[in-house]
Amino acid sequence: MTHPPTEPPTDSLTGPHRRPAAAPETDPRAGTPAGPRAGAPAGLRFEPVGGEALLRDWRHVHNVIIPTDPLSPDEVRERAGRNRLVVAYLGDVLVGCSTVRPPAAHPPAGGRAAATVIARVLAAHRGQGIGAALYAHGLATARGLGAEVIETVVLASNPDGLRFALAHGFVEVETYLLPGDTVPYVDLRLA
């Protein structure tokens, strides 16, 4: 696995993208379920983001999968304050991350509470059920936060991510290009 040139590839305590084996029972913030569900690969575990090492691992996965929008450490810290961020490890190897954007406290008039669930798996670890487990974990988190509608967003240049979303019941709602970008994003909603 390659690391971004601006970040050290190792953690001074545990080596390259490796974490202690014990996962917490629940996220300290209410509404986040414990680790992977049945059917997930043996040894898969999820760590709610807290602390610099987990922030760095989440950022690494995000920036590899979304190279058009690399995030700085400060941007990840800000996201961690408003979203539920999780890092996935298979054994002690970094394999993915997820984001759950909670529903708005007050949905628009007549609107239903919508949350965004995004599962990201590093290319070398796809096809093993990790994405499905991350998605199920994120979906349970979103539902626990009161979401009635589930959305996701995928970079259009990520055909694996688009196939995954469509295979899990999402339908395309909108494709858009952010100012200055050349690759569009695809918004999808769970049907």
mmCIF file with all atom_site columns, C-alpha atoms in Angstrom:
data_model
loop_
_atom_site.group_PDB
_atom_site.id
_atom_site.type_symbol
_atom_site.label_atom_id
_atom_site.label_alt_id
_atom_site.label_comp_id
_atom_site.label_asym_id
_atom_site.label_entity_id
_atom_site.label_seq_id
_atom_site.pdbx_PDB_ins_code
_atom_site.Cartn_x
_atom_site.Cartn_y
_atom_site.Cartn_z
_atom_site.occupancy
_atom_site.B_iso_or_equiv
_atom_site.pdbx_formal_charge
_atom_site.auth_seq_id
_atom_site.auth_comp_id
_atom_site.auth_asym_id
_atom_site.auth_atom_id
_atom_site.pdbx_PDB_model_num
ATOM 1   C CA . MET A 1 1   ? 0.000   0.000   0.000   1.00 0.00 ? 1   MET A CA 1
ATOM 2   C CA . THR A 1 2   ? 1.299   3.428   -0.824  1.00 0.00 ? 2   THR A CA 1
ATOM 3   C CA . HIS A 1 3   ? 0.918   6.377   1.503   1.00 0.00 ? 3   HIS A CA 1
ATOM 4   C CA . PRO A 1 4   ? 0.379   10.033  0.711   1.00 0.00 ? 4   PRO A CA 1
ATOM 5   C CA . PRO A 1 5   ? 3.791   11.724  0.527   1.00 0.00 ? 5   PRO A CA 1
ATOM 6   C CA . THR A 1 6   ? 2.794   14.343  3.095   1.00 0.00 ? 6   THR A CA 1
ATOM 7   C CA . GLU A 1 7   ? 2.003   11.814  5.808   1.00 0.00 ? 7   GLU A CA 1
ATOM 8   C CA . PRO A 1 8   ? 4.280   9.419   7.584   1.00 0.00 ? 8   PRO A CA 1
ATOM 9   C CA . PRO A 1 9   ? 3.279   5.841   6.712   1.00 0.00 ? 9   PRO A CA 1
ATOM 10  C CA . THR A 1 10  ? 3.635   4.616   10.253  1.00 0.00 ? 10  THR A CA 1
ATOM 11  C CA . ASP A 1 11  ? 2.274   5.251   13.683  1.00 0.00 ? 11  ASP A CA 1
ATOM 12  C CA . SER A 1 12  ? 5.066   5.443   16.231  1.00 0.00 ? 12  SER A CA 1
ATOM 13  C CA . LEU A 1 13  ? 3.243   2.991   18.476  1.00 0.00 ? 13  LEU A CA 1
ATOM 14  C CA . THR A 1 14  ? 1.811   0.385   16.170  1.00 0.00 ? 14  THR A CA 1
ATOM 15  C CA . GLY A 1 15  ? 3.460   0.428   12.740  1.00 0.00 ? 15  GLY A CA 1
ATOM 16  C CA . PRO A 1 16  ? 1.999   1.080   9.274   1.00 0.00 ? 16  PRO A CA 1
ATOM 17  C CA . HIS A 1 17  ? -1.759  1.537   9.513   1.00 0.00 ? 17  HIS A CA 1
ATOM 18  C CA . ARG A 1 18  ? -2.126  -1.033  12.270  1.00 0.00 ? 18  ARG A CA 1
ATOM 19  C CA . ARG A 1 19  ? -4.286  -0.833  15.350  1.00 0.00 ? 19  ARG A CA 1
ATOM 20  C CA . PRO A 1 20  ? -4.753  -2.814  18.552  1.00 0.00 ? 20  PRO A CA 1
ATOM 21  C CA . ALA A 1 21  ? -6.906  -5.907  18.090  1.00 0.00 ? 21  ALA A CA 1
ATOM 22  C CA . ALA A 1 22  ? -9.749  -5.044  20.486  1.00 0.00 ? 22  ALA A CA 1
ATOM 23  C CA . ALA A 1 23  ? -12.592 -2.998  19.014  1.00 0.00 ? 23  ALA A CA 1
ATOM 24  C CA . PRO A 1 24  ? -14.895 -1.039  21.320  1.00 0.00 ? 24  PRO A CA 1
ATOM 25  C CA . GLU A 1 25  ? -18.370 -2.428  22.028  1.00 0.00 ? 25  GLU A CA 1
ATOM 26  C CA . THR A 1 26  ? -20.076 0.778   20.871  1.00 0.00 ? 26  THR A CA 1
ATOM 27  C CA . ASP A 1 27  ? -19.256 4.238   19.697  1.00 0.00 ? 27  ASP A CA 1
ATOM 28  C CA . PRO A 1 28  ? -19.169 6.519   22.741  1.00 0.00 ? 28  PRO A CA 1
ATOM 29  C CA . ARG A 1 29  ? -21.724 8.682   20.932  1.00 0.00 ? 29  ARG A CA 1
ATOM 30  C CA . ALA A 1 30  ? -25.218 7.189   21.131  1.00 0.00 ? 30  ALA A CA 1
ATOM 31  C CA . GLY A 1 31  ? -26.685 5.544   18.062  1.00 0.00 ? 31  GLY A CA 1
ATOM 32  C CA . THR A 1 32  ? -23.646 3.805   16.615  1.00 0.00 ? 32  THR A CA 1
ATOM 33  C CA . PRO A 1 33  ? -23.844 0.013   16.683  1.00 0.00 ? 33  PRO A CA 1
ATOM 34  C CA . ALA A 1 34  ? -20.992 -2.270  17.616  1.00 0.00 ? 34  ALA A CA 1
ATOM 35  C CA . GLY A 1 35  ? -18.742 -3.783  14.921  1.00 0.00 ? 35  GLY A CA 1
ATOM 36  C CA . PRO A 1 36  ? -19.416 -5.852  11.793  1.00 0.00 ? 36  PRO A CA 1
ATOM 37  C CA . ARG A 1 37  ? -22.444 -8.086  11.371  1.00 0.00 ? 37  ARG A CA 1
ATOM 38  C CA . ALA A 1 38  ? -22.581 -11.804 10.649  1.00 0.00 ? 38  ALA A CA 1
ATOM 39  C CA . GLY A 1 39  ? -21.293 -12.638 7.178   1.00 0.00 ? 39  GLY A CA 1
ATOM 40  C CA . ALA A 1 40  ? -18.438 -10.146 7.378   1.00 0.00 ? 40  ALA A CA 1
ATOM 41  C CA . PRO A 1 41  ? -14.910 -11.465 6.811   1.00 0.00 ? 41  PRO A CA 1
ATOM 42  C CA . ALA A 1 42  ? -13.333 -12.974 9.934   1.00 0.00 ? 42  ALA A CA 1
ATOM 43  C CA . GLY A 1 43  ? -11.193 -10.415 11.705  1.00 0.00 ? 43  GLY A CA 1
ATOM 44  C CA . LEU A 1 44  ? -13.028 -7.377  10.278  1.00 0.00 ? 44  LEU A CA 1
ATOM 45  C CA . ARG A 1 45  ? -13.530 -4.671  12.866  1.00 0.00 ? 45  ARG A CA 1
ATOM 46  C CA . PHE A 1 46  ? -14.641 -1.075  12.934  1.00 0.00 ? 46  PHE A CA 1
ATOM 47  C CA . GLU A 1 47  ? -13.141 1.732   14.994  1.00 0.00 ? 47  GLU A CA 1
ATOM 48  C CA . PRO A 1 48  ? -15.057 4.983   15.526  1.00 0.00 ? 48  PRO A CA 1
ATOM 49  C CA . VAL A 1 49  ? -12.700 7.819   14.653  1.00 0.00 ? 49  VAL A CA 1
ATOM 50  C CA . GLY A 1 50  ? -11.163 9.430   17.713  1.00 0.00 ? 50  GLY A CA 1
ATOM 51  C CA . GLY A 1 51  ? -7.538  10.403  18.099  1.00 0.00 ? 51  GLY A CA 1
ATOM 52  C CA . GLU A 1 52  ? -4.936  11.347  15.532  1.00 0.00 ? 52  GLU A CA 1
ATOM 53  C CA . ALA A 1 53  ? -4.006  7.837   14.342  1.00 0.00 ? 53  ALA A CA 1
ATOM 54  C CA . LEU A 1 54  ? -7.609  6.986   13.428  1.00 0.00 ? 54  LEU A CA 1
ATOM 55  C CA . LEU A 1 55  ? -8.118  10.410  11.835  1.00 0.00 ? 55  LEU A CA 1
ATOM 56  C CA . ARG A 1 56  ? -4.991  9.812   9.751   1.00 0.00 ? 56  ARG A CA 1
ATOM 57  C CA . ASP A 1 57  ? -6.177  6.358   8.639   1.00 0.00 ? 57  ASP A CA 1
ATOM 58  C CA . TRP A 1 58  ? -9.662  7.632   7.742   1.00 0.00 ? 58  TRP A CA 1
ATOM 59  C CA . ARG A 1 59  ? -8.077  10.495  5.776   1.00 0.00 ? 59  ARG A CA 1
ATOM 60  C CA . HIS A 1 60  ? -5.757  8.114   3.930   1.00 0.00 ? 60  HIS A CA 1
ATOM 61  C CA . VAL A 1 61  ? -8.641  5.940   2.689   1.00 0.00 ? 61  VAL A CA 1
ATOM 62  C CA . HIS A 1 62  ? -10.757 8.973   1.764   1.00 0.00 ? 62  HIS A CA 1
ATOM 63  C CA . ASN A 1 63  ? -7.939  10.618  -0.181  1.00 0.00 ? 63  ASN A CA 1
ATOM 64  C CA . VAL A 1 64  ? -7.042  7.420   -2.067  1.00 0.00 ? 64  VAL A CA 1
ATOM 65  C CA . ILE A 1 65  ? -10.659 6.817   -3.108  1.00 0.00 ? 65  ILE A CA 1
ATOM 66  C CA . ILE A 1 66  ? -11.520 10.491  -3.712  1.00 0.00 ? 66  ILE A CA 1
ATOM 67  C CA . PRO A 1 67  ? -8.304  11.888  -5.196  1.00 0.00 ? 67  PRO A CA 1
ATOM 68  C CA . THR A 1 68  ? -10.180 14.832  -6.701  1.00 0.00 ? 68  THR A CA 1
ATOM 69  C CA . ASP A 1 69  ? -11.003 16.183  -3.226  1.00 0.00 ? 69  ASP A CA 1
ATOM 70  C CA . PRO A 1 70  ? -8.096  15.408  -0.871  1.00 0.00 ? 70  PRO A CA 1
ATOM 71  C CA . LEU A 1 71  ? -8.828  16.467  2.698   1.00 0.00 ? 71  LEU A CA 1
ATOM 72  C CA . SER A 1 72  ? -6.396  18.075  5.109   1.00 0.00 ? 72  SER A CA 1
ATOM 73  C CA . PRO A 1 73  ? -6.105  16.862  8.708   1.00 0.00 ? 73  PRO A CA 1
ATOM 74  C CA . ASP A 1 74  ? -8.078  19.925  9.865   1.00 0.00 ? 74  ASP A CA 1
ATOM 75  C CA . GLU A 1 75  ? -10.880 19.198  7.382   1.00 0.00 ? 75  GLU A CA 1
ATOM 76  C CA . VAL A 1 76  ? -11.120 15.621  8.671   1.00 0.00 ? 76  VAL A CA 1
ATOM 77  C CA . ARG A 1 77  ? -11.244 16.855  12.280  1.00 0.00 ? 77  ARG A CA 1
ATOM 78  C CA . GLU A 1 78  ? -14.103 19.193  11.319  1.00 0.00 ? 78  GLU A CA 1
ATOM 79  C CA . ARG A 1 79  ? -15.990 16.337  9.628   1.00 0.00 ? 79  ARG A CA 1
ATOM 80  C CA . ALA A 1 80  ? -15.455 14.125  12.657  1.00 0.00 ? 80  ALA A CA 1
ATOM 81  C CA . GLY A 1 81  ? -17.206 16.772  14.738  1.00 0.00 ? 81  GLY A CA 1
ATOM 82  C CA . ARG A 1 82  ? -20.420 16.681  12.695  1.00 0.00 ? 82  ARG A CA 1
ATOM 83  C CA . ASN A 1 83  ? -20.467 13.183  11.130  1.00 0.00 ? 83  ASN A CA 1
ATOM 84  C CA . ARG A 1 84  ? -19.932 9.618   12.293  1.00 0.00 ? 84  ARG A CA 1
ATOM 85  C CA . LEU A 1 85  ? -16.587 8.477   10.872  1.00 0.00 ? 85  LEU A CA 1
ATOM 86  C CA . VAL A 1 86  ? -15.441 4.860   11.136  1.00 0.00 ? 86  VAL A CA 1
ATOM 87  C CA . VAL A 1 87  ? -12.241 3.122   10.066  1.00 0.00 ? 87  VAL A CA 1
ATOM 88  C CA . ALA A 1 88  ? -12.272 -0.561  9.034   1.00 0.00 ? 88  ALA A CA 1
ATOM 89  C CA . TYR A 1 89  ? -9.437  -3.013  9.666   1.00 0.00 ? 89  TYR A CA 1
ATOM 90  C CA . LEU A 1 90  ? -9.081  -6.629  8.625   1.00 0.00 ? 90  LEU A CA 1
ATOM 91  C CA . GLY A 1 91  ? -6.983  -7.952  11.452  1.00 0.00 ? 91  GLY A CA 1
ATOM 92  C CA . ASP A 1 92  ? -4.644  -5.046  11.918  1.00 0.00 ? 92  ASP A CA 1
ATOM 93  C CA . VAL A 1 93  ? -4.578  -3.941  8.263   1.00 0.00 ? 93  VAL A CA 1
ATOM 94  C CA . LEU A 1 94  ? -6.392  -0.776  7.163   1.00 0.00 ? 94  LEU A CA 1
ATOM 95  C CA . VAL A 1 95  ? -9.021  -1.734  4.542   1.00 0.00 ? 95  VAL A CA 1
ATOM 96  C CA . GLY A 1 96  ? -11.639 1.018   4.448   1.00 0.00 ? 96  GLY A CA 1
ATOM 97  C CA . CYS A 1 97  ? -13.630 3.744   6.116   1.00 0.00 ? 97  CYS A CA 1
ATOM 98  C CA . SER A 1 98  ? -17.144 5.099   6.248   1.00 0.00 ? 98  SER A CA 1
ATOM 99  C CA . THR A 1 99  ? -19.023 8.318   6.811   1.00 0.00 ? 99  THR A CA 1
ATOM 100 C CA . VAL A 1 100 ? -22.540 8.762   8.108   1.00 0.00 ? 100 VAL A CA 1
ATOM 101 C CA . ARG A 1 101 ? -23.907 12.276  7.761   1.00 0.00 ? 101 ARG A CA 1
ATOM 102 C CA . PRO A 1 102 ? -26.748 12.381  10.299  1.00 0.00 ? 102 PRO A CA 1
ATOM 103 C CA . PRO A 1 103 ? -30.200 13.647  9.378   1.00 0.00 ? 103 PRO A CA 1
ATOM 104 C CA . ALA A 1 104 ? -30.854 17.352  9.897   1.00 0.00 ? 104 ALA A CA 1
ATOM 105 C CA . ALA A 1 105 ? -32.354 18.140  13.290  1.00 0.00 ? 105 ALA A CA 1
ATOM 106 C CA . HIS A 1 106 ? -35.283 19.799  11.517  1.00 0.00 ? 106 HIS A CA 1
ATOM 107 C CA . PRO A 1 107 ? -35.994 18.431  8.022   1.00 0.00 ? 107 PRO A CA 1
ATOM 108 C CA . PRO A 1 108 ? -37.571 20.847  5.529   1.00 0.00 ? 108 PRO A CA 1
ATOM 109 C CA . ALA A 1 109 ? -41.357 21.213  5.821   1.00 0.00 ? 109 ALA A CA 1
ATOM 110 C CA . GLY A 1 110 ? -42.961 18.001  4.660   1.00 0.00 ? 110 GLY A CA 1
ATOM 111 C CA . GLY A 1 111 ? -39.554 16.393  4.232   1.00 0.00 ? 111 GLY A CA 1
ATOM 112 C CA . ARG A 1 112 ? -38.343 13.138  5.704   1.00 0.00 ? 112 ARG A CA 1
ATOM 113 C CA . ALA A 1 113 ? -35.179 12.845  7.774   1.00 0.00 ? 113 ALA A CA 1
ATOM 114 C CA . ALA A 1 114 ? -32.366 11.917  5.353   1.00 0.00 ? 114 ALA A CA 1
ATOM 115 C CA . ALA A 1 115 ? -28.904 10.636  6.214   1.00 0.00 ? 115 ALA A CA 1
ATOM 116 C CA . THR A 1 116 ? -25.986 9.997   3.887   1.00 0.00 ? 116 THR A CA 1
ATOM 117 C CA . VAL A 1 117 ? -24.102 6.704   4.237   1.00 0.00 ? 117 VAL A CA 1
ATOM 118 C CA . ILE A 1 118 ? -20.782 6.345   2.408   1.00 0.00 ? 118 ILE A CA 1
ATOM 119 C CA . ALA A 1 119 ? -18.663 3.166   2.530   1.00 0.00 ? 119 ALA A CA 1
ATOM 120 C CA . ARG A 1 120 ? -15.138 3.218   1.070   1.00 0.00 ? 120 ARG A CA 1
ATOM 121 C CA . VAL A 1 121 ? -12.940 0.138   0.587   1.00 0.00 ? 121 VAL A CA 1
ATOM 122 C CA . LEU A 1 122 ? -9.374  0.238   -0.689  1.00 0.00 ? 122 LEU A CA 1
ATOM 123 C CA . ALA A 1 123 ? -9.139  -1.456  -4.100  1.00 0.00 ? 123 ALA A CA 1
ATOM 124 C CA . ALA A 1 124 ? -6.941  -4.339  -2.914  1.00 0.00 ? 124 ALA A CA 1
ATOM 125 C CA . HIS A 1 125 ? -9.611  -5.377  -0.397  1.00 0.00 ? 125 HIS A CA 1
ATOM 126 C CA . ARG A 1 126 ? -12.761 -5.185  -2.532  1.00 0.00 ? 126 ARG A CA 1
ATOM 127 C CA . GLY A 1 127 ? -14.903 -8.227  -3.287  1.00 0.00 ? 127 GLY A CA 1
ATOM 128 C CA . GLN A 1 128 ? -14.515 -9.732  0.201   1.00 0.00 ? 128 GLN A CA 1
ATOM 129 C CA . GLY A 1 129 ? -17.708 -8.434  1.819   1.00 0.00 ? 129 GLY A CA 1
ATOM 130 C CA . ILE A 1 130 ? -15.993 -5.516  3.562   1.00 0.00 ? 130 ILE A CA 1
ATOM 131 C CA . GLY A 1 131 ? -18.042 -2.885  1.715   1.00 0.00 ? 131 GLY A CA 1
ATOM 132 C CA . ALA A 1 132 ? -21.284 -4.700  2.503   1.00 0.00 ? 132 ALA A CA 1
ATOM 133 C CA . ALA A 1 133 ? -20.347 -4.876  6.183   1.00 0.00 ? 133 ALA A CA 1
ATOM 134 C CA . LEU A 1 134 ? -19.325 -1.199  6.270   1.00 0.00 ? 134 LEU A CA 1
ATOM 135 C CA . TYR A 1 135 ? -22.553 -0.241  4.496   1.00 0.00 ? 135 TYR A CA 1
ATOM 136 C CA . ALA A 1 136 ? -24.694 -2.332  6.891   1.00 0.00 ? 136 ALA A CA 1
ATOM 137 C CA . HIS A 1 137 ? -22.923 -0.720  9.853   1.00 0.00 ? 137 HIS A CA 1
ATOM 138 C CA . GLY A 1 138 ? -23.475 2.759   8.410   1.00 0.00 ? 138 GLY A CA 1
ATOM 139 C CA . LEU A 1 139 ? -27.108 2.001   7.597   1.00 0.00 ? 139 LEU A CA 1
ATOM 140 C CA . ALA A 1 140 ? -27.741 0.799   11.167  1.00 0.00 ? 140 ALA A CA 1
ATOM 141 C CA . THR A 1 141 ? -26.048 3.944   12.490  1.00 0.00 ? 141 THR A CA 1
ATOM 142 C CA . ALA A 1 142 ? -28.170 6.185   10.255  1.00 0.00 ? 142 ALA A CA 1
ATOM 143 C CA . ARG A 1 143 ? -31.393 4.408   11.223  1.00 0.00 ? 143 ARG A CA 1
ATOM 144 C CA . GLY A 1 144 ? -30.389 4.696   14.888  1.00 0.00 ? 144 GLY A CA 1
ATOM 145 C CA . LEU A 1 145 ? -30.063 8.448   14.370  1.00 0.00 ? 145 LEU A CA 1
ATOM 146 C CA . GLY A 1 146 ? -33.615 8.645   13.039  1.00 0.00 ? 146 GLY A CA 1
ATOM 147 C CA . ALA A 1 147 ? -33.019 8.548   9.278   1.00 0.00 ? 147 ALA A CA 1
ATOM 148 C CA . GLU A 1 148 ? -36.082 7.752   7.186   1.00 0.00 ? 148 GLU A CA 1
ATOM 149 C CA . VAL A 1 149 ? -34.309 8.251   3.855   1.00 0.00 ? 149 VAL A CA 1
ATOM 150 C CA . ILE A 1 150 ? -30.820 6.951   3.044   1.00 0.00 ? 150 ILE A CA 1
ATOM 151 C CA . GLU A 1 151 ? -28.617 8.597   0.443   1.00 0.00 ? 151 GLU A CA 1
ATOM 152 C CA . THR A 1 152 ? -25.078 8.081   -0.760  1.00 0.00 ? 152 THR A CA 1
ATOM 153 C CA . VAL A 1 153 ? -22.655 9.850   -3.070  1.00 0.00 ? 153 VAL A CA 1
ATOM 154 C CA . VAL A 1 154 ? -20.066 8.262   -5.370  1.00 0.00 ? 154 VAL A CA 1
ATOM 155 C CA . LEU A 1 155 ? -17.371 9.804   -7.534  1.00 0.00 ? 155 LEU A CA 1
ATOM 156 C CA . ALA A 1 156 ? -18.369 9.074   -11.152 1.00 0.00 ? 156 ALA A CA 1
ATOM 157 C CA . SER A 1 157 ? -14.870 7.740   -11.897 1.00 0.00 ? 157 SER A CA 1
ATOM 158 C CA . ASN A 1 158 ? -15.402 4.950   -9.309  1.00 0.00 ? 158 ASN A CA 1
ATOM 159 C CA . PRO A 1 159 ? -17.266 2.237   -11.257 1.00 0.00 ? 159 PRO A CA 1
ATOM 160 C CA . ASP A 1 160 ? -16.873 -0.250  -8.369  1.00 0.00 ? 160 ASP A CA 1
ATOM 161 C CA . GLY A 1 161 ? -18.604 2.192   -6.016  1.00 0.00 ? 161 GLY A CA 1
ATOM 162 C CA . LEU A 1 162 ? -21.411 2.868   -8.475  1.00 0.00 ? 162 LEU A CA 1
ATOM 163 C CA . ARG A 1 163 ? -21.972 -0.861  -9.078  1.00 0.00 ? 163 ARG A CA 1
ATOM 164 C CA . PHE A 1 164 ? -21.975 -1.458  -5.321  1.00 0.00 ? 164 PHE A CA 1
ATOM 165 C CA . ALA A 1 165 ? -24.569 1.269   -4.680  1.00 0.00 ? 165 ALA A CA 1
ATOM 166 C CA . LEU A 1 166 ? -26.859 0.090   -7.488  1.00 0.00 ? 166 LEU A CA 1
ATOM 167 C CA . ALA A 1 167 ? -26.555 -3.541  -6.338  1.00 0.00 ? 167 ALA A CA 1
ATOM 168 C CA . HIS A 1 168 ? -27.597 -2.486  -2.825  1.00 0.00 ? 168 HIS A CA 1
ATOM 169 C CA . GLY A 1 169 ? -30.827 -0.845  -3.980  1.00 0.00 ? 169 GLY A CA 1
ATOM 170 C CA . PHE A 1 170 ? -29.753 2.746   -4.616  1.00 0.00 ? 170 PHE A CA 1
ATOM 171 C CA . VAL A 1 171 ? -31.043 4.687   -7.618  1.00 0.00 ? 171 VAL A CA 1
ATOM 172 C CA . GLU A 1 172 ? -29.380 7.688   -9.213  1.00 0.00 ? 172 GLU A CA 1
ATOM 173 C CA . VAL A 1 173 ? -30.931 11.010  -8.242  1.00 0.00 ? 173 VAL A CA 1
ATOM 174 C CA . GLU A 1 174 ? -28.476 13.593  -9.555  1.00 0.00 ? 174 GLU A CA 1
ATOM 175 C CA . THR A 1 175 ? -25.069 13.973  -11.177 1.00 0.00 ? 175 THR A CA 1
ATOM 176 C CA . TYR A 1 176 ? -23.204 17.222  -10.564 1.00 0.00 ? 176 TYR A CA 1
ATOM 177 C CA . LEU A 1 177 ? -19.812 18.798  -11.010 1.00 0.00 ? 177 LEU A CA 1
ATOM 178 C CA . LEU A 1 178 ? -18.349 20.965  -8.254  1.00 0.00 ? 178 LEU A CA 1
ATOM 179 C CA . PRO A 1 179 ? -16.678 24.242  -9.279  1.00 0.00 ? 179 PRO A CA 1
ATOM 180 C CA . GLY A 1 180 ? -13.135 23.568  -10.458 1.00 0.00 ? 180 GLY A CA 1
ATOM 181 C CA . ASP A 1 181 ? -13.633 19.766  -10.629 1.00 0.00 ? 181 ASP A CA 1
ATOM 182 C CA . THR A 1 182 ? -13.448 17.668  -13.776 1.00 0.00 ? 182 THR A CA 1
ATOM 183 C CA . VAL A 1 183 ? -15.022 14.465  -12.420 1.00 0.00 ? 183 VAL A CA 1
ATOM 184 C CA . PRO A 1 184 ? -18.695 14.584  -11.411 1.00 0.00 ? 184 PRO A CA 1
ATOM 185 C CA . TYR A 1 185 ? -20.297 13.148  -8.288  1.00 0.00 ? 185 TYR A CA 1
ATOM 186 C CA . VAL A 1 186 ? -23.363 10.936  -8.428  1.00 0.00 ? 186 VAL A CA 1
ATOM 187 C CA . ASP A 1 187 ? -26.014 11.291  -5.714  1.00 0.00 ? 187 ASP A CA 1
ATOM 188 C CA . LEU A 1 188 ? -28.075 8.174   -5.127  1.00 0.00 ? 188 LEU A CA 1
ATOM 189 C CA . ARG A 1 189 ? -31.040 7.354   -2.873  1.00 0.00 ? 189 ARG A CA 1
ATOM 190 C CA . LEU A 1 190 ? -32.050 4.003   -1.421  1.00 0.00 ? 190 LEU A CA 1
ATOM 191 C CA . ALA A 1 191 ? -35.231 2.924   -3.213  1.00 0.00 ? 191 ALA A CA 1
#
